[in-house]
PDB file of C-alpha atoms in Angstrom:
ATOM      1  CA  UNK A   1      90.510 100.118  69.062  1.00  0.00           C
ATOM      2  CA  UNK A   2      88.006  97.697  67.145  1.00  0.00           C
ATOM      3  CA  UNK A   3      84.510  99.161  66.765  1.00  0.00           C
ATOM      4  CA  UNK A   4      82.388  96.782  68.353  1.00  0.00           C
ATOM      5  CA  UNK A   5      79.541  95.387  66.663  1.00  0.00           C
ATOM      6  CA  UNK A   6      75.963  95.560  68.512  1.00  0.00           C
ATOM      7  CA  UNK A   7      73.121  93.480  67.052  1.00  0.00           C
ATOM      8  CA  UNK A   8      68.709  94.643  66.757  1.00  0.00           C
ATOM      9  CA  UNK A   9      67.256  92.872  69.731  1.00  0.00           C
ATOM     10  CA  UNK A  10      66.917  89.135  67.836  1.00  0.00           C
ATOM     11  CA  UNK A  11      64.202  86.303  69.652  1.00  0.00           C
ATOM     12  CA  UNK A  12      67.004  83.642  70.791  1.00  0.00           C
ATOM     13  CA  UNK A  13      66.273  79.897  70.792  1.00  0.00           C
ATOM     14  CA  UNK A  14      68.310  77.276  71.428  1.00  0.00           C
ATOM     15  CA  UNK A  15      68.421  73.950  71.113  1.00  0.00           C
ATOM     16  CA  UNK A  16      70.806  71.714  72.926  1.00  0.00           C
ATOM     17  CA  UNK A  17      70.915  67.558  73.410  1.00  0.00           C
ATOM     18  CA  UNK A  18      71.320  66.379  77.119  1.00  0.00           C
ATOM     19  CA  UNK A  19      74.959  65.011  77.185  1.00  0.00           C
ATOM     20  CA  UNK A  20      75.436  61.311  78.961  1.00  0.00           C
ATOM     21  CA  UNK A  21      76.389  62.960  83.023  1.00  0.00           C
ATOM     22  CA  UNK A  22      73.547  64.678  83.517  1.00  0.00           C
ATOM     23  CA  UNK A  23      70.887  61.629  83.031  1.00  0.00           C
ATOM     24  CA  UNK A  24      68.500  62.012  85.582  1.00  0.00           C
ATOM     25  CA  UNK A  25      69.015  65.515  86.279  1.00  0.00           C
ATOM     26  CA  UNK A  26      66.103  67.661  87.136  1.00  0.00           C
ATOM     27  CA  UNK A  27      65.417  69.766  84.563  1.00  0.00           C
ATOM     28  CA  UNK A  28      65.846  73.228  87.020  1.00  0.00           C
ATOM     29  CA  UNK A  29      69.351  71.707  88.204  1.00  0.00           C
ATOM     30  CA  UNK A  30      70.355  70.412  84.723  1.00  0.00           C
ATOM     31  CA  UNK A  31      70.046  74.209  83.328  1.00  0.00           C
ATOM     32  CA  UNK A  32      71.924  75.864  86.498  1.00  0.00           C
ATOM     33  CA  UNK A  33      74.639  73.291  86.232  1.00  0.00           C
ATOM     34  CA  UNK A  34      75.040  73.136  82.266  1.00  0.00           C
ATOM     35  CA  UNK A  35      73.950  77.659  82.163  1.00  0.00           C
ATOM     36  CA  UNK A  36      75.010  79.196  85.616  1.00  0.00           C
ATOM     37  CA  UNK A  37      74.756  82.268  83.961  1.00  0.00           C
ATOM     38  CA  UNK A  38      71.610  81.974  85.554  1.00  0.00           C
ATOM     39  CA  UNK A  39      70.368  80.409  88.994  1.00  0.00           C
ATOM     40  CA  UNK A  40      68.372  77.189  89.504  1.00  0.00           C
ATOM     41  CA  UNK A  41      65.745  80.212  90.367  1.00  0.00           C
ATOM     42  CA  UNK A  42      65.549  81.617  87.271  1.00  0.00           C
ATOM     43  CA  UNK A  43      65.651  78.702  84.990  1.00  0.00           C
ATOM     44  CA  UNK A  44      62.656  78.017  87.316  1.00  0.00           C
ATOM     45  CA  UNK A  45      60.430  81.059  86.214  1.00  0.00           C
ATOM     46  CA  UNK A  46      60.660  79.998  82.381  1.00  0.00           C
ATOM     47  CA  UNK A  47      59.767  76.525  83.283  1.00  0.00           C
ATOM     48  CA  UNK A  48      57.034  77.918  84.951  1.00  0.00           C
ATOM     49  CA  UNK A  49      55.963  79.939  82.122  1.00  0.00           C
ATOM     50  CA  UNK A  50      56.485  77.640  79.330  1.00  0.00           C
ATOM     51  CA  UNK A  51      59.652  78.895  77.647  1.00  0.00           C
ATOM     52  CA  UNK A  52      61.407  75.200  77.994  1.00  0.00           C
ATOM     53  CA  UNK A  53      60.620  72.672  76.049  1.00  0.00           C
ATOM     54  CA  UNK A  54      61.860  68.974  75.710  1.00  0.00           C
ATOM     55  CA  UNK A  55      61.364  66.354  72.984  1.00  0.00           C
ATOM     56  CA  UNK A  56      58.480  68.438  71.625  1.00  0.00           C
ATOM     57  CA  UNK A  57      56.483  68.670  74.929  1.00  0.00           C
ATOM     58  CA  UNK A  58      56.521  71.660  77.446  1.00  0.00           C
ATOM     59  CA  UNK A  59      58.678  71.380  80.218  1.00  0.00           C
ATOM     60  CA  UNK A  60      58.002  70.586  83.953  1.00  0.00           C
ATOM     61  CA  UNK A  61      59.359  71.720  86.961  1.00  0.00           C
ATOM     62  CA  UNK A  62      61.243  68.108  88.879  1.00  0.00           C
ATOM     63  CA  UNK A  63      61.335  66.424  85.167  1.00  0.00           C
ATOM     64  CA  UNK A  64      64.072  64.693  85.213  1.00  0.00           C
ATOM     65  CA  UNK A  65      66.202  64.658  82.264  1.00  0.00           C
ATOM     66  CA  UNK A  66      67.278  61.434  80.188  1.00  0.00           C
ATOM     67  CA  UNK A  67      70.753  61.378  77.541  1.00  0.00           C
ATOM     68  CA  UNK A  68      70.309  63.215  74.324  1.00  0.00           C
ATOM     69  CA  UNK A  69      66.441  64.463  75.588  1.00  0.00           C
ATOM     70  CA  UNK A  70      66.116  68.052  72.643  1.00  0.00           C
ATOM     71  CA  UNK A  71      66.241  71.224  74.957  1.00  0.00           C
ATOM     72  CA  UNK A  72      64.341  74.133  73.578  1.00  0.00           C
ATOM     73  CA  UNK A  73      64.629  76.840  74.989  1.00  0.00           C
ATOM     74  CA  UNK A  74      63.021  80.343  74.192  1.00  0.00           C
ATOM     75  CA  UNK A  75      65.334  83.352  75.381  1.00  0.00           C
ATOM     76  CA  UNK A  76      62.430  86.219  74.022  1.00  0.00           C
ATOM     77  CA  UNK A  77      63.811  89.276  72.201  1.00  0.00           C
ATOM     78  CA  UNK A  78      66.952  90.650  73.667  1.00  0.00           C
ATOM     79  CA  UNK A  79      69.865  92.933  73.331  1.00  0.00           C
ATOM     80  CA  UNK A  80      73.141  90.993  73.026  1.00  0.00           C
ATOM     81  CA  UNK A  81      75.783  92.691  74.628  1.00  0.00           C
ATOM     82  CA  UNK A  82      78.720  94.370  71.397  1.00  0.00           C
ATOM     83  CA  UNK A  83      81.640  92.396  69.798  1.00  0.00           C
ATOM     84  CA  UNK A  84      83.881  91.717  67.678  1.00  0.00           C
ATOM     85  CA  UNK A  85      82.452  90.049  64.227  1.00  0.00           C
ATOM     86  CA  UNK A  86      85.576  90.997  62.320  1.00  0.00           C
ATOM     87  CA  UNK A  87      86.545  87.572  60.977  1.00  0.00           C
ATOM     88  CA  UNK A  88      90.262  87.209  60.240  1.00  0.00           C
ATOM     89  CA  UNK A  89      91.349  83.490  58.555  1.00  0.00           C
ATOM     90  CA  UNK A  90      94.742  82.778  58.858  1.00  0.00           C
ATOM     91  CA  UNK A  91      94.308  79.310  57.117  1.00  0.00           C
ATOM     92  CA  UNK A  92      92.109  76.685  55.193  1.00  0.00           C
ATOM     93  CA  UNK A  93      92.151  73.831  53.185  1.00  0.00           C
ATOM     94  CA  UNK A  94      89.762  71.090  51.657  1.00  0.00           C
ATOM     95  CA  UNK A  95      89.714  69.698  55.517  1.00  0.00           C
ATOM     96  CA  UNK A  96      89.853  72.807  58.224  1.00  0.00           C
ATOM     97  CA  UNK A  97      89.367  76.667  58.008  1.00  0.00           C
ATOM     98  CA  UNK A  98      91.719  78.602  61.005  1.00  0.00           C
ATOM     99  CA  UNK A  99      90.901  82.326  62.685  1.00  0.00           C
ATOM    100  CA  UNK A 100      92.769  84.597  64.498  1.00  0.00           C
ATOM    101  CA  UNK A 101      89.658  85.313  66.946  1.00  0.00           C
ATOM    102  CA  UNK A 102      88.784  88.944  67.739  1.00  0.00           C
ATOM    103  CA  UNK A 103      87.714  90.037  71.653  1.00  0.00           C
ATOM    104  CA  UNK A 104      84.267  90.283  72.758  1.00  0.00           C
ATOM    105  CA  UNK A 105      83.355  87.339  71.198  1.00  0.00           C
ATOM    106  CA  UNK A 106      82.094  83.261  72.362  1.00  0.00           C
ATOM    107  CA  UNK A 107      82.875  80.606  69.980  1.00  0.00           C
ATOM    108  CA  UNK A 108      79.174  79.215  70.350  1.00  0.00           C
ATOM    109  CA  UNK A 109      76.009  81.130  71.547  1.00  0.00           C
ATOM    110  CA  UNK A 110      76.393  81.463  75.867  1.00  0.00           C
ATOM    111  CA  UNK A 111      74.917  83.837  77.782  1.00  0.00           C
ATOM    112  CA  UNK A 112      73.701  86.704  77.013  1.00  0.00           C
ATOM    113  CA  UNK A 113      75.312  86.243  73.238  1.00  0.00           C
ATOM    114  CA  UNK A 114      74.261  84.098  70.579  1.00  0.00           C
ATOM    115  CA  UNK A 115      73.686  86.414  66.971  1.00  0.00           C
ATOM    116  CA  UNK A 116      76.998  87.802  68.066  1.00  0.00           C
ATOM    117  CA  UNK A 117      78.973  84.638  68.271  1.00  0.00           C
ATOM    118  CA  UNK A 118      81.488  82.923  65.728  1.00  0.00           C
ATOM    119  CA  UNK A 119      79.861  79.368  65.090  1.00  0.00           C
ATOM    120  CA  UNK A 120      76.267  81.819  64.186  1.00  0.00           C
ATOM    121  CA  UNK A 121      78.540  84.283  62.044  1.00  0.00           C
ATOM    122  CA  UNK A 122      80.182  81.470  60.256  1.00  0.00           C
ATOM    123  CA  UNK A 123      76.621  80.042  59.465  1.00  0.00           C
ATOM    124  CA  UNK A 124      75.469  83.595  57.635  1.00  0.00           C
ATOM    125  CA  UNK A 125      79.529  83.939  55.690  1.00  0.00           C
ATOM    126  CA  UNK A 126      79.811  79.649  54.561  1.00  0.00           C
ATOM    127  CA  UNK A 127      76.148  78.992  53.735  1.00  0.00           C
ATOM    128  CA  UNK A 128      77.532  75.409  52.620  1.00  0.00           C
ATOM    129  CA  UNK A 129      79.466  73.697  55.904  1.00  0.00           C
ATOM    130  CA  UNK A 130      78.456  73.633  59.628  1.00  0.00           C
ATOM    131  CA  UNK A 131      80.502  75.713  62.430  1.00  0.00           C
ATOM    132  CA  UNK A 132      82.481  72.236  63.625  1.00  0.00           C
ATOM    133  CA  UNK A 133      85.014  74.111  66.073  1.00  0.00           C
ATOM    134  CA  UNK A 134      87.729  71.537  67.514  1.00  0.00           C
ATOM    135  CA  UNK A 135      89.133  73.762  70.606  1.00  0.00           C
ATOM    136  CA  UNK A 136      86.812  76.336  72.923  1.00  0.00           C
ATOM    137  CA  UNK A 137      88.471  79.356  73.632  1.00  0.00           C
ATOM    138  CA  UNK A 138      87.133  82.164  76.147  1.00  0.00           C
ATOM    139  CA  UNK A 139      85.124  85.376  74.975  1.00  0.00           C
ATOM    140  CA  UNK A 140      87.879  87.366  76.316  1.00  0.00           C
ATOM    141  CA  UNK A 141      91.475  85.047  74.863  1.00  0.00           C
ATOM    142  CA  UNK A 142      92.233  85.675  71.176  1.00  0.00           C
ATOM    143  CA  UNK A 143      93.968  83.994  68.809  1.00  0.00           C
ATOM    144  CA  UNK A 144      93.811  80.573  66.549  1.00  0.00           C
ATOM    145  CA  UNK A 145      90.423  79.076  66.248  1.00  0.00           C
ATOM    146  CA  UNK A 146      90.145  75.657  64.287  1.00  0.00           C
ATOM    147  CA  UNK A 147      87.138  74.337  62.489  1.00  0.00           C
ATOM    148  CA  UNK A 148      86.994  71.543  60.520  1.00  0.00           C
ATOM    149  CA  UNK A 149      84.413  71.667  57.678  1.00  0.00           C
ATOM    150  CA  UNK A 150      83.652  68.390  57.157  1.00  0.00           C
ATOM    151  CA  UNK A 151      82.815  65.430  59.908  1.00  0.00           C
ATOM    152  CA  UNK A 152      85.522  63.383  58.902  1.00  0.00           C
ATOM    153  CA  UNK A 153      87.468  66.275  60.039  1.00  0.00           C
ATOM    154  CA  UNK A 154      85.965  67.081  62.762  1.00  0.00           C
ATOM    155  CA  UNK A 155      86.371  63.074  64.420  1.00  0.00           C
ATOM    156  CA  UNK A 156      89.753  63.231  62.911  1.00  0.00           C
ATOM    157  CA  UNK A 157      90.863  66.591  65.179  1.00  0.00           C
ATOM    158  CA  UNK A 158      88.515  65.535  68.856  1.00  0.00           C
ATOM    159  CA  UNK A 159      91.067  61.890  68.405  1.00  0.00           C
ATOM    160  CA  UNK A 160      93.883  64.064  68.446  1.00  0.00           C
ATOM    161  CA  UNK A 161      92.649  66.322  70.906  1.00  0.00           C
ATOM    162  CA  UNK A 162      92.239  62.540  73.292  1.00  0.00           C
ATOM    163  CA  UNK A 163      95.356  61.580  73.090  1.00  0.00           C
ATOM    164  CA  UNK A 164      96.982  64.877  73.979  1.00  0.00           C
ATOM    165  CA  UNK A 165      99.280  65.454  69.830  1.00  0.00           C
ATOM    166  CA  UNK A 166      98.218  68.590  69.595  1.00  0.00           C
ATOM    167  CA  UNK A 167     100.963  71.334  70.617  1.00  0.00           C
ATOM    168  CA  UNK A 168      99.829  75.028  71.924  1.00  0.00           C
ATOM    169  CA  UNK A 169     101.176  77.800  73.127  1.00  0.00           C
ATOM    170  CA  UNK A 170      99.869  80.971  74.395  1.00  0.00           C
ATOM    171  CA  UNK A 171     100.668  84.698  75.463  1.00  0.00           C
ATOM    172  CA  UNK A 172      99.746  85.988  78.766  1.00  0.00           C
ATOM    173  CA  UNK A 173     100.213  89.650  79.904  1.00  0.00           C
ATOM    174  CA  UNK A 174     100.167  89.049  83.479  1.00  0.00           C
ATOM    175  CA  UNK A 175     100.316  91.970  86.284  1.00  0.00           C
ATOM    176  CA  UNK A 176     103.379  91.104  88.555  1.00  0.00           C
ATOM    177  CA  UNK A 177     106.364  89.561  88.340  1.00  0.00           C
ATOM    178  CA  UNK A 178     107.567  85.782  88.438  1.00  0.00           C
ATOM    179  CA  UNK A 179     110.020  85.340  90.888  1.00  0.00           C
ATOM    180  CA  UNK A 180     111.443  82.544  88.341  1.00  0.00           C
ATOM    181  CA  UNK A 181     112.237  82.802  84.312  1.00  0.00           C
ATOM    182  CA  UNK A 182     111.077  79.167  83.926  1.00  0.00           C
ATOM    183  CA  UNK A 183     108.058  77.033  86.463  1.00  0.00           C
ATOM    184  CA  UNK A 184     105.186  74.894  86.234  1.00  0.00           C
ATOM    185  CA  UNK A 185     101.612  74.957  87.944  1.00  0.00           C
ATOM    186  CA  UNK A 186     100.478  71.385  89.131  1.00  0.00           C
ATOM    187  CA  UNK A 187      97.497  72.242  90.652  1.00  0.00           C
ATOM    188  CA  UNK A 188      94.175  70.395  90.238  1.00  0.00           C
ATOM    189  CA  UNK A 189      91.517  72.814  89.291  1.00  0.00           C
ATOM    190  CA  UNK A 190      87.886  72.889  90.652  1.00  0.00           C
ATOM    191  CA  UNK A 191      84.259  74.844  90.331  1.00  0.00           C
ATOM    192  CA  UNK A 192      82.989  76.752  92.874  1.00  0.00           C
ATOM    193  CA  UNK A 193      79.217  77.646  92.639  1.00  0.00           C
ATOM    194  CA  UNK A 194      78.219  79.186  89.249  1.00  0.00           C
ATOM    195  CA  UNK A 195      80.763  79.116  87.206  1.00  0.00           C
ATOM    196  CA  UNK A 196      84.246  80.197  88.723  1.00  0.00           C
ATOM    197  CA  UNK A 197      87.245  77.548  88.860  1.00  0.00           C
ATOM    198  CA  UNK A 198      89.037  77.635  90.967  1.00  0.00           C
ATOM    199  CA  UNK A 199      92.298  75.588  91.846  1.00  0.00           C
ATOM    200  CA  UNK A 200      92.671  72.858  94.751  1.00  0.00           C
ATOM    201  CA  UNK A 201      91.866  68.948  95.659  1.00  0.00           C
ATOM    202  CA  UNK A 202      88.819  69.848  97.852  1.00  0.00           C
ATOM    203  CA  UNK A 203      86.470  71.417  94.951  1.00  0.00           C
ATOM    204  CA  UNK A 204      83.584  69.755  93.740  1.00  0.00           C
ATOM    205  CA  UNK A 205      84.656  68.158  91.228  1.00  0.00           C
ATOM    206  CA  UNK A 206      88.548  68.868  90.703  1.00  0.00           C
ATOM    207  CA  UNK A 207      90.087  67.428  87.837  1.00  0.00           C
ATOM    208  CA  UNK A 208      94.154  67.852  87.382  1.00  0.00           C
ATOM    209  CA  UNK A 209      95.440  70.351  85.485  1.00  0.00           C
ATOM    210  CA  UNK A 210      99.377  71.259  84.586  1.00  0.00           C
ATOM    211  CA  UNK A 211     100.858  74.249  83.164  1.00  0.00           C
ATOM    212  CA  UNK A 212     104.128  75.137  81.939  1.00  0.00           C
ATOM    213  CA  UNK A 213     104.862  78.851  82.203  1.00  0.00           C
ATOM    214  CA  UNK A 214     108.276  80.913  80.707  1.00  0.00           C
ATOM    215  CA  UNK A 215     108.995  84.888  81.079  1.00  0.00           C
ATOM    216  CA  UNK A 216     109.807  86.625  78.681  1.00  0.00           C
ATOM    217  CA  UNK A 217     110.140  89.817  79.973  1.00  0.00           C
ATOM    218  CA  UNK A 218     108.171  92.969  81.541  1.00  0.00           C
ATOM    219  CA  UNK A 219     107.809  96.657  81.180  1.00  0.00           C
ATOM    220  CA  UNK A 220     106.231  98.352  84.680  1.00  0.00           C
ATOM    221  CA  UNK A 221     104.980  95.719  87.050  1.00  0.00           C
ATOM    222  CA  UNK A 222     103.697  93.856  83.975  1.00  0.00           C
ATOM    223  CA  UNK A 223     105.115  90.932  82.035  1.00  0.00           C
ATOM    224  CA  UNK A 224     104.749  88.310  78.915  1.00  0.00           C
ATOM    225  CA  UNK A 225     104.260  84.761  79.868  1.00  0.00           C
ATOM    226  CA  UNK A 226     104.552  82.495  77.199  1.00  0.00           C
ATOM    227  CA  UNK A 227     102.466  79.608  78.433  1.00  0.00           C
ATOM    228  CA  UNK A 228     102.088  76.243  77.242  1.00  0.00           C
ATOM    229  CA  UNK A 229      98.482  74.448  78.954  1.00  0.00           C
ATOM    230  CA  UNK A 230      99.336  70.456  79.427  1.00  0.00           C
ATOM    231  CA  UNK A 231      95.953  69.788  80.015  1.00  0.00           C
ATOM    232  CA  UNK A 232      92.262  70.662  78.852  1.00  0.00           C
ATOM    233  CA  UNK A 233      90.743  72.977  81.751  1.00  0.00           C
ATOM    234  CA  UNK A 234      87.878  75.220  81.519  1.00  0.00           C
ATOM    235  CA  UNK A 235      89.383  78.206  82.152  1.00  0.00           C
ATOM    236  CA  UNK A 236      92.938  76.816  83.293  1.00  0.00           C
ATOM    237  CA  UNK A 237      95.256  78.990  82.186  1.00  0.00           C
ATOM    238  CA  UNK A 238      93.964  82.326  83.698  1.00  0.00           C
ATOM    239  CA  UNK A 239      93.008  80.209  87.155  1.00  0.00           C
ATOM    240  CA  UNK A 240      96.509  78.479  87.200  1.00  0.00           C
ATOM    241  CA  UNK A 241      98.148  82.210  86.762  1.00  0.00           C
ATOM    242  CA  UNK A 242      96.005  83.601  88.660  1.00  0.00           C
ATOM    243  CA  UNK A 243      96.300  81.437  91.886  1.00  0.00           C
ATOM    244  CA  UNK A 244     100.304  82.664  92.110  1.00  0.00           C
ATOM    245  CA  UNK A 245      99.363  85.604  91.851  1.00  0.00           C
ATOM    246  CA  UNK A 246     100.195  86.241  88.444  1.00  0.00           C
ATOM    247  CA  UNK A 247      96.445  87.510  86.808  1.00  0.00           C
ATOM    248  CA  UNK A 248      95.899  88.198  83.712  1.00  0.00           C
ATOM    249  CA  UNK A 249      96.147  92.044  82.654  1.00  0.00           C
ATOM    250  CA  UNK A 250      92.577  92.926  82.998  1.00  0.00           C
ATOM    251  CA  UNK A 251      91.152  90.230  83.542  1.00  0.00           C
ATOM    252  CA  UNK A 252      87.450  91.571  84.843  1.00  0.00           C
ATOM    253  CA  UNK A 253      86.941  87.623  86.805  1.00  0.00           C
ATOM    254  CA  UNK A 254      89.695  85.329  88.016  1.00  0.00           C
ATOM    255  CA  UNK A 255      91.939  89.797  87.926  1.00  0.00           C
ATOM    256  CA  UNK A 256      91.431  93.152  88.788  1.00  0.00           C
ATOM    257  CA  UNK A 257      90.258  94.162  85.484  1.00  0.00           C
ATOM    258  CA  UNK A 258      86.798  96.041  84.111  1.00  0.00           C
ATOM    259  CA  UNK A 259      84.161  94.528  81.410  1.00  0.00           C
ATOM    260  CA  UNK A 260      84.191  98.287  79.804  1.00  0.00           C
ATOM    261  CA  UNK A 261      87.810  97.756  79.178  1.00  0.00           C
ATOM    262  CA  UNK A 262      88.232  96.117  75.282  1.00  0.00           C
ATOM    263  CA  UNK A 263      92.570  94.793  75.780  1.00  0.00           C
ATOM    264  CA  UNK A 264      92.234  91.761  76.876  1.00  0.00           C
ATOM    265  CA  UNK A 265      95.351  89.528  77.318  1.00  0.00           C
ATOM    266  CA  UNK A 266      95.008  86.105  77.039  1.00  0.00           C
ATOM    267  CA  UNK A 267      96.791  85.223  72.913  1.00  0.00           C
ATOM    268  CA  UNK A 268      96.408  81.859  72.051  1.00  0.00           C
ATOM    269  CA  UNK A 269      99.518  82.367  69.437  1.00  0.00           C
ATOM    270  CA  UNK A 270     100.967  78.909  67.980  1.00  0.00           C
ATOM    271  CA  UNK A 271      99.330  75.909  67.570  1.00  0.00           C
ATOM    272  CA  UNK A 272     100.690  72.303  65.549  1.00  0.00           C
ATOM    273  CA  UNK A 273      98.707  69.507  65.103  1.00  0.00           C
ATOM    274  CA  UNK A 274      97.991  66.967  62.108  1.00  0.00           C
ATOM    275  CA  UNK A 275      95.370  66.680  60.074  1.00  0.00           C
ATOM    276  CA  UNK A 276      95.001  63.824  58.382  1.00  0.00           C
ATOM    277  CA  UNK A 277      98.452  63.404  56.205  1.00  0.00           C
ATOM    278  CA  UNK A 278      99.145  66.639  56.613  1.00  0.00           C
ATOM    279  CA  UNK A 279     101.293  68.190  58.957  1.00  0.00           C
ATOM    280  CA  UNK A 280      99.851  72.326  60.636  1.00  0.00           C
ATOM    281  CA  UNK A 281     101.324  74.792  61.582  1.00  0.00           C
ATOM    282  CA  UNK A 282      99.941  77.618  62.466  1.00  0.00           C
ATOM    283  CA  UNK A 283     100.766  81.603  64.096  1.00  0.00           C
ATOM    284  CA  UNK A 284      98.538  84.237  65.146  1.00  0.00           C
ATOM    285  CA  UNK A 285      99.768  87.892  65.639  1.00  0.00           C
ATOM    286  CA  UNK A 286      98.694  89.013  68.643  1.00  0.00           C
ATOM    287  CA  UNK A 287      96.774  92.184  69.428  1.00  0.00           C
ATOM    288  CA  UNK A 288      97.974  95.923  69.329  1.00  0.00           C
ATOM    289  CA  UNK A 289      98.366  96.137  73.406  1.00  0.00           C
ATOM    290  CA  UNK A 290     101.330  93.210  73.099  1.00  0.00           C
ATOM    291  CA  UNK A 291     103.208  94.816  70.860  1.00  0.00           C
ATOM    292  CA  UNK A 292     106.007  97.027  73.454  1.00  0.00           C
ATOM    293  CA  UNK A 293     106.099  93.174  74.886  1.00  0.00           C
ATOM    294  CA  UNK A 294     107.355  91.890  72.000  1.00  0.00           C
ATOM    295  CA  UNK A 295     109.608  94.915  70.538  1.00  0.00           C
ATOM    296  CA  UNK A 296     111.430  94.329  73.754  1.00  0.00           C
ATOM    297  CA  UNK A 297     111.744  91.364  73.532  1.00  0.00           C
ATOM    298  CA  UNK A 298     113.200  91.425  69.320  1.00  0.00           C
ATOM    299  CA  UNK A 299     115.984  94.493  70.911  1.00  0.00           C
ATOM    300  CA  UNK A 300     117.215  92.240  73.700  1.00  0.00           C
ATOM    301  CA  UNK A 301     118.403  89.623  70.616  1.00  0.00           C
TER     302      UNK A 301
END
């Protein structure tokens, strides 16, 4: 198993601008909604303690925020969770750089992670570039993650995603065996209290979501699936598969995994897209615990 790295305590200062959808939110509700790893009571404590600044002024409880307000949060000195900080470059040109992301590690600073995030590591490795991820991957998801090297490339690729012209394929190791060789999960996804998401039209903030699934092989009641998300909802694959009784193996949120285990089992394997006039197709090697399933598939050919 890859050795995870723990950093010494660091002072964690987070800067962010208020997105339009939070315009008019009281500050404590804004933080509890957008950064739900802490509840409103804990965020209120930090505001009372003067740990949050808005537009260069100490924030007050009940203060209403406006679009583009700059918030600065001083979370003090903390020890972050251990992370796999290794960078595995699988493609680069003058416009983009792509990695086979390890796990556990987030793309952006979030929750208890700060320096142990890909954007913070890239700031140290590529001193003259601003890290611009063009997609999201969960802390525990491995595989292809693409960063634009220029603002122009980032704007172009964001439009490609918005127009649904990017093809993505995942491998998922799940608990259980599907009843069908191929099937589609077409269920809206919404968010419960905190950050956990579930399917159902009655869930607050639900959005349509579709995932195409193909069963590839099984070993000891665990199965390898090829999964193609047709929409881009947060945690979509994990939520959809869990909703049909096929949770991702070792998923501690939507399955029966343990946070202390590090065999994470959702992998972004293939990606096809266009960057200006260049057609790009990427493939990322799966983590070692996928290999028995891959070998079984190869034996059948």
